[in-house]
XYZ file of C-alpha atoms in Angstrom:
481
model
C -56.781 61.844 19.655
C -54.039 59.951 17.864
C -50.352 60.810 18.003
C -50.307 62.077 14.429
C -53.478 64.207 15.007
C -51.842 65.860 18.007
C -48.755 66.596 15.993
C -50.775 68.224 13.201
C -52.795 70.300 15.703
C -49.655 71.491 17.432
C -48.304 72.837 14.163
C -51.446 74.717 13.142
C -51.109 78.530 13.050
C -53.751 81.179 12.905
C -54.078 82.824 9.533
C -53.864 86.625 9.235
C -57.554 86.669 8.547
C -58.206 84.787 11.734
C -55.910 87.145 13.644
C -57.532 90.206 12.072
C -60.950 89.361 10.794
C -61.701 92.954 9.645
C -59.029 92.971 6.961
C -60.320 89.879 5.205
C -63.998 90.753 5.412
C -64.062 92.724 2.190
C -62.752 89.737 0.038
C -65.102 87.784 -2.094
C -65.875 84.201 -0.991
C -63.921 82.780 -3.970
C -60.834 84.904 -3.177
C -61.025 83.991 0.482
C -61.212 80.312 -0.392
C -58.183 80.548 -2.720
C -56.173 82.407 -0.114
C -57.025 79.745 2.453
C -55.921 76.972 0.123
C -52.588 78.691 -0.486
C -51.954 79.131 3.188
C -52.852 75.495 3.918
C -50.472 74.240 1.218
C -47.651 76.445 2.582
C -48.093 75.097 6.099
C -48.503 71.488 4.929
C -44.900 71.246 3.610
C -43.097 71.371 6.997
C -45.773 69.174 8.532
C -45.328 66.425 5.938
C -41.542 66.621 6.248
C -41.810 66.226 9.998
C -44.207 63.284 9.601
C -41.769 61.573 7.232
C -38.975 62.003 9.810
C -41.215 60.613 12.567
C -42.226 57.630 10.429
C -38.630 56.834 9.575
C -37.473 57.011 13.187
C -40.496 55.000 14.291
C -39.622 52.062 11.968
C -37.903 49.139 13.755
C -34.223 48.817 12.885
C -33.526 46.129 10.261
C -31.056 43.419 11.307
C -27.645 43.983 9.829
C -26.239 40.857 8.195
C -22.586 40.360 9.126
C -20.275 40.311 6.123
C -19.021 36.750 5.798
C -15.281 36.760 5.550
C -14.031 34.345 2.885
C -11.854 31.552 4.276
C -8.182 32.168 3.832
C -6.901 29.509 1.449
C -3.478 28.176 2.253
C -1.022 28.857 -0.524
C 0.639 25.890 -2.205
C 3.940 27.623 -1.515
C 3.234 27.374 2.220
C 2.551 23.625 1.890
C 5.689 23.048 -0.158
C 7.816 24.957 2.326
C 6.861 22.371 4.943
C 7.203 19.181 2.860
C 10.082 19.732 0.425
C 12.742 19.036 3.108
C 11.427 15.432 3.075
C 12.468 14.927 -0.569
C 16.160 14.100 -1.015
C 18.668 13.786 -3.825
C 20.320 10.386 -4.293
C 23.697 9.894 -5.981
C 24.724 6.323 -6.756
C 28.195 5.056 -7.551
C 28.122 1.586 -9.117
C 30.536 -0.730 -10.846
C 30.189 -1.643 -14.521
C 32.290 -4.273 -16.196
C 34.828 -3.002 -18.698
C 34.265 -3.779 -22.362
C 35.431 -7.229 -23.377
C 38.433 -6.913 -25.666
C 41.154 -9.586 -26.144
C 43.875 -6.954 -25.622
C 42.512 -6.330 -22.103
C 43.663 -9.837 -21.152
C 47.294 -9.027 -21.897
C 49.003 -8.089 -18.565
C 51.550 -5.843 -20.317
C 48.809 -4.003 -22.184
C 46.820 -3.534 -18.977
C 49.848 -2.302 -17.027
C 50.981 0.037 -19.816
C 47.581 1.685 -20.200
C 46.651 1.326 -16.508
C 43.235 -0.143 -17.318
C 40.894 -0.778 -14.414
C 39.188 -4.127 -13.938
C 35.871 -2.286 -13.775
C 34.754 1.206 -14.618
C 32.681 3.321 -12.271
C 29.258 4.591 -13.185
C 27.473 7.520 -11.560
C 23.734 8.024 -11.586
C 21.278 10.275 -9.801
C 17.715 10.050 -8.588
C 15.407 11.125 -5.808
C 13.972 9.725 -2.594
C 11.349 10.466 0.054
C 11.835 10.378 3.823
C 8.859 8.466 5.253
C 10.126 7.780 8.791
C 12.176 10.558 10.401
C 12.895 8.608 13.578
C 14.428 5.610 11.816
C 15.775 7.506 8.813
C 13.851 5.418 6.257
C 13.795 6.679 2.669
C 11.686 5.252 -0.158
C 13.053 5.336 -3.698
C 13.045 3.226 -6.871
C 14.765 -0.113 -7.316
C 16.256 1.008 -10.627
C 17.829 4.048 -8.950
C 19.936 1.950 -6.546
C 20.278 -1.286 -8.533
C 23.841 -2.660 -8.352
C 24.882 0.310 -6.236
C 28.330 0.271 -4.680
C 27.827 3.480 -2.710
C 24.668 5.500 -2.118
C 24.892 9.148 -1.061
C 21.842 11.061 0.160
C 21.812 14.873 0.137
C 19.099 16.725 2.057
C 17.601 20.062 1.108
C 19.713 21.738 3.814
C 22.808 20.319 2.003
C 23.669 17.777 4.660
C 25.106 14.645 3.048
C 24.929 11.058 4.340
C 25.936 7.610 3.177
C 22.828 5.417 2.991
C 22.382 1.747 3.759
C 20.235 -0.335 1.408
C 17.640 -2.078 3.588
C 16.110 -3.977 0.697
C 14.853 -3.673 -2.863
C 12.047 -5.185 -4.945
C 12.392 -5.221 -8.712
C 8.806 -6.323 -9.394
C 7.333 -3.144 -7.872
C 10.438 -0.976 -8.527
C 10.585 0.041 -4.863
C 13.684 0.208 -2.659
C 14.189 1.241 0.961
C 17.221 3.130 2.270
C 18.255 4.079 5.797
C 20.414 6.963 7.008
C 21.632 7.868 10.481
C 20.628 11.491 10.904
C 18.789 13.824 13.233
C 16.250 16.591 12.634
C 14.755 14.932 9.602
C 11.419 15.850 8.033
C 9.129 13.014 6.931
C 6.126 13.139 4.646
C 2.734 12.019 5.947
C 1.272 9.136 3.958
C -1.972 9.788 2.098
C -4.612 7.331 0.871
C -3.829 6.529 -2.750
C -6.906 4.280 -2.940
C -9.107 7.397 -2.667
C -7.480 9.286 -5.535
C -9.724 10.259 -8.432
C -8.954 11.277 -11.969
C -8.732 15.061 -11.967
C -7.283 15.433 -8.459
C -4.476 17.991 -8.300
C -1.024 16.600 -7.493
C 2.545 17.876 -7.236
C 5.712 16.025 -8.277
C 8.923 16.782 -6.382
C 12.312 15.459 -7.420
C 15.760 16.071 -8.853
C 15.397 16.121 -12.661
C 18.601 15.970 -14.696
C 20.592 16.501 -11.494
C 19.633 20.179 -11.464
C 18.475 20.150 -7.859
C 15.099 19.984 -6.209
C 12.295 20.900 -8.597
C 8.526 21.097 -8.154
C 5.970 20.561 -10.935
C 2.191 20.386 -10.720
C -0.610 18.714 -12.641
C -3.523 16.356 -12.168
C -4.129 12.642 -11.863
C -4.836 11.756 -15.484
C -5.515 8.015 -15.046
C -5.461 5.264 -12.417
C -4.655 1.555 -12.449
C -2.202 1.730 -15.348
C -0.196 -1.417 -16.144
C 1.973 -2.826 -18.923
C 5.008 -0.629 -18.162
C 7.085 -3.429 -16.605
C 5.923 -6.725 -18.069
C 7.339 -8.728 -15.172
C 6.142 -6.474 -12.382
C 3.258 -5.875 -10.051
C 1.688 -2.729 -11.450
C -1.095 -0.354 -10.478
C 0.399 2.955 -11.565
C -0.980 6.435 -11.009
C -0.681 8.379 -14.268
C -0.113 12.129 -14.058
C 0.664 15.005 -16.373
C 2.849 16.696 -13.744
C 6.253 16.919 -15.418
C 8.421 13.936 -14.482
C 11.849 13.846 -16.108
C 14.962 11.679 -15.795
C 16.213 12.123 -12.232
C 12.704 12.423 -10.791
C 12.674 8.655 -10.239
C 12.071 7.891 -6.582
C 10.665 11.355 -5.891
C 7.357 12.251 -4.298
C 3.905 12.607 -5.790
C 1.857 14.541 -3.232
C -1.611 16.017 -2.932
C -2.070 19.757 -2.586
C -2.450 19.365 1.188
C 1.018 17.794 1.362
C 0.305 14.058 1.697
C 2.405 11.449 -0.089
C 0.316 9.355 -2.506
C 2.947 7.975 -4.883
C 6.601 7.340 -5.667
C 7.499 8.668 -9.128
C 8.947 5.835 -11.150
C 8.564 5.976 -14.930
C 7.873 8.211 -17.900
C 6.895 7.756 -21.514
C 9.479 9.847 -23.320
C 10.110 9.031 -26.994
C 12.492 11.993 -27.267
C 14.039 11.546 -23.822
C 12.066 14.295 -22.077
C 8.679 14.869 -20.535
C 5.636 14.559 -22.798
C 2.992 14.824 -20.107
C 2.669 11.123 -19.255
C 4.368 10.035 -16.059
C 3.743 7.187 -13.643
C 3.993 6.726 -9.900
C 3.731 3.651 -7.682
C 0.735 4.143 -5.334
C 1.815 4.643 -1.739
C -0.503 1.803 -0.665
C 1.662 -0.606 -2.680
C 4.953 1.070 -1.738
C 4.171 0.995 1.987
C 3.227 -2.715 1.800
C 6.581 -3.420 0.140
C 8.380 -1.259 2.726
C 6.927 -3.268 5.627
C 8.212 -6.522 4.143
C 11.625 -5.037 3.344
C 11.969 -3.888 6.952
C 10.904 -7.272 8.301
C 12.543 -9.667 5.833
C 14.911 -7.618 3.665
C 12.902 -8.862 0.680
C 9.320 -9.250 -0.495
C 7.813 -12.683 0.128
C 4.862 -12.910 -2.200
C 1.798 -14.957 -1.538
C -0.781 -16.906 -3.510
C -4.137 -18.562 -2.940
C -4.117 -21.102 -5.790
C -6.499 -19.799 -8.438
C -6.250 -19.068 -12.150
C -8.159 -15.867 -12.899
C -9.212 -13.549 -15.676
C -10.922 -10.176 -15.946
C -14.693 -9.938 -15.664
C -15.863 -8.734 -19.075
C -19.392 -7.599 -19.996
C -19.890 -10.835 -21.944
C -18.803 -12.948 -18.986
C -20.999 -10.926 -16.627
C -24.002 -11.516 -18.905
C -23.227 -15.233 -19.155
C -22.907 -15.493 -15.377
C -26.084 -13.489 -14.836
C -24.554 -10.777 -12.674
C -24.845 -6.997 -12.851
C -21.339 -6.189 -11.574
C -18.875 -4.900 -14.147
C -15.649 -5.241 -12.152
C -14.006 -8.272 -10.598
C -11.823 -11.311 -11.277
C -13.366 -14.534 -12.560
C -11.954 -17.775 -11.152
C -11.022 -20.007 -14.093
C -9.795 -22.918 -12.025
C -8.804 -23.834 -8.478
C -5.706 -25.817 -7.527
C -6.058 -28.988 -5.565
C -5.157 -28.650 -1.883
C -4.675 -24.887 -2.203
C -5.975 -22.163 0.132
C -8.725 -21.425 -2.402
C -9.745 -25.094 -2.574
C -9.833 -25.369 1.218
C -12.042 -22.246 1.288
C -14.407 -23.969 -1.220
C -13.873 -21.477 -4.049
C -15.029 -22.822 -7.409
C -14.460 -22.125 -11.083
C -16.922 -19.437 -12.151
C -16.851 -17.550 -8.869
C -16.285 -13.811 -9.307
C -13.978 -12.300 -6.687
C -15.101 -8.721 -6.040
C -13.229 -7.701 -2.862
C -10.232 -8.595 -0.706
C -10.300 -7.353 2.892
C -13.108 -4.923 1.951
C -11.070 -3.441 -0.923
C -13.004 -3.636 -4.223
C -11.239 -5.640 -6.948
C -11.203 -4.048 -10.396
C -9.760 -7.020 -12.278
C -7.295 -9.895 -12.341
C -4.218 -7.630 -12.091
C -5.675 -5.907 -9.027
C -6.346 -9.262 -7.330
C -2.821 -10.426 -8.172
C -1.400 -7.277 -6.577
C -3.519 -7.584 -3.418
C -2.674 -11.234 -2.852
C 0.926 -11.004 -4.045
C 1.730 -8.224 -1.564
C -0.184 -9.721 1.370
C 2.205 -11.094 4.012
C 2.727 -14.833 3.629
C 0.871 -16.659 6.393
C -1.658 -13.857 6.892
C -5.405 -14.387 6.600
C -7.423 -12.481 4.013
C -11.156 -12.210 3.535
C -12.358 -12.889 0.004
C -15.792 -11.690 -1.111
C -17.152 -13.385 -4.222
C -20.328 -13.850 -6.237
C -21.824 -17.262 -6.938
C -25.221 -17.898 -8.508
C -26.217 -14.282 -7.906
C -25.408 -14.390 -4.166
C -22.593 -12.594 -2.413
C -20.473 -14.851 -0.222
C -17.333 -14.474 1.866
C -14.515 -16.788 2.893
C -11.328 -16.430 4.913
C -8.203 -18.127 3.675
C -4.508 -18.125 4.485
C -1.976 -16.802 1.991
C 0.745 -19.325 1.193
C 4.187 -18.671 -0.325
C 4.381 -18.096 -4.051
C 5.612 -21.233 -5.802
C 3.973 -23.653 -3.382
C 2.296 -26.564 -5.191
C 3.345 -25.253 -8.601
C 5.270 -27.037 -11.285
C 8.772 -25.629 -11.001
C 10.664 -27.589 -13.610
C 12.207 -25.587 -16.401
C 10.012 -25.026 -19.446
C 11.214 -25.065 -23.067
C 12.385 -21.748 -24.444
C 9.226 -21.466 -26.591
C 7.075 -21.452 -23.429
C 9.232 -19.182 -21.279
C 7.213 -16.617 -19.387
C 4.317 -18.990 -18.662
C 3.583 -20.511 -15.255
C 1.476 -23.617 -14.806
C -0.438 -25.047 -11.873
C -2.516 -28.093 -11.004
C -6.284 -27.691 -10.902
C -8.771 -30.578 -10.510
C -6.720 -33.129 -12.500
C -5.912 -30.534 -15.137
C -3.039 -28.221 -15.959
C -3.926 -24.538 -16.009
C -1.828 -21.642 -17.280
C -1.610 -19.535 -14.099
C -0.051 -16.485 -15.768
C 1.805 -15.366 -18.866
C 4.295 -12.503 -18.833
C 3.420 -9.862 -21.391
C 5.852 -9.852 -24.306
C 7.327 -13.247 -23.335
C 7.893 -16.207 -25.701
C 4.783 -17.930 -24.350
C 2.703 -14.805 -24.970
C 4.015 -14.526 -28.530
C 3.130 -18.189 -29.068
C -0.490 -17.377 -28.181
C -0.733 -18.917 -24.714
C -3.067 -17.098 -22.324
C -3.697 -17.152 -18.583
C -6.616 -19.470 -17.830
C -5.913 -21.901 -20.681
C -6.443 -25.527 -19.625
C -3.862 -27.812 -21.252
C -5.206 -31.295 -22.045
C -2.335 -32.880 -23.957
C 1.155 -32.313 -25.375
C 1.698 -33.816 -28.826
C -1.391 -36.007 -28.189
C -0.054 -37.219 -24.856
C -2.592 -36.448 -22.088
C -1.321 -34.512 -19.093
C -3.094 -34.140 -15.743
C -0.574 -32.142 -13.686
C 2.169 -29.582 -14.041
C 4.722 -32.316 -13.363
C 3.324 -34.450 -16.215
C 3.370 -31.405 -18.492
C 7.039 -30.758 -17.709
C 7.865 -34.425 -18.313
C 6.019 -34.477 -21.642
C 7.691 -31.273 -22.825
C 11.132 -32.741 -22.066
C 10.498 -35.482 -24.610
C 9.543 -33.064 -27.381
C 12.448 -32.344 -29.720
C 10.706 -30.273 -32.376
C 7.345 -28.553 -32.687
C 5.097 -28.493 -29.611
C 1.404 -29.170 -30.206
C -0.872 -28.299 -27.290
C -4.482 -29.431 -26.931
C -6.234 -26.905 -24.705
C -9.571 -25.448 -23.644
C -10.159 -21.697 -23.719
C -13.460 -19.974 -22.930
C -15.356 -23.224 -23.408
C -13.773 -24.017 -26.776
C -11.210 -26.686 -27.617
C -8.155 -25.327 -29.430
C -5.039 -26.780 -31.031
C -2.012 -24.518 -30.491
C 1.225 -25.129 -32.381
C 4.369 -23.718 -30.736
C 7.700 -23.675 -32.547
């Protein structure tokens, strides 16, 4: 007998008729049947309830899923509490020449009015401690340019006089040093891995108000054209950057330094949501050279380059859309010794992808002179690599002074030709229509085969300069006045 049958049997009770058969004998069969049905229904209720209880207790227990606790996200305030002591205020006292007025040359006039030879100028900015042990502070070149005295104030209000280790105008980076203990330094992040949309925080000293924090996102990368003479690869952000923020920190939300705030676009003098920072990869490369040499010694490999455009990529039969196309190669240059050729497309330097000619110029220009770099390039659809040594900028270039109409252009020798190596944006040469990569054939119908011959021919020109040149496979005649 099953378990459930035994349970039902145990709960059966004798009916009154069964207990006293004589009293139910006079009922009709139909009445007896109805009475039996009623009694069975009445006894079935507790039996079914008990069975339901047994079935429920007999079911195996279901596994209880643990409630997953959501990870505790660190507040940005907690991150800032740790890193803001690494951002300092910088006050600069510099000397500015007094206005030139003939009366100032009169000794009596100067003595009577007690005029100083020079007037003092005060300015303020920001800086970032990047090496607590040595007291190194990164800031902007324009913050400390022509400084007579530099004062650094920490967040805890300690004040120190800073020493200028070195400064580089082309990248707008300067390095200071203070003698202090218990400093907090910011950890360096990887600015090469930033993406548009990443959250960032700007920390600085806007308008001399004191340390201020603003937040935003990376709104663009690889910006250039801010400083026409500089090496540029700016991070653009909409985090509010105002006058006085220069030299301050641009950090990720986990507290890593990815940029040095340096410039704003401010038609009305205030923030409009477009600010720029020097990537920390560039700033740290400059810092290493400033520590070692006190200046930046830029390198070159001896090529004239231009951006890889879709049209050029189609003409060269390659699928890549980024890179720098070699227009020409200097004789006896590192590129020539590495067998680079015109038409090669440089796509990487030391495994770093190259986005264009400005990126290649930055990578090579900030590589230590005398160091070896690995160049990856495309030729005839194949990817090749070559190692070459970076030589000092200016080596094997024509250095004689150019006429005023061609100022801003630099020329170099390349396979018995003269190539325009670069043209500063906004310069006289740029306004005249000269472009990087142009091959100059003649000056006022006089053939030239080297930068030295070009300089000699230009010296003899007294009026209009007529240049015969090749550009993008076409021969042009450029008149420069």
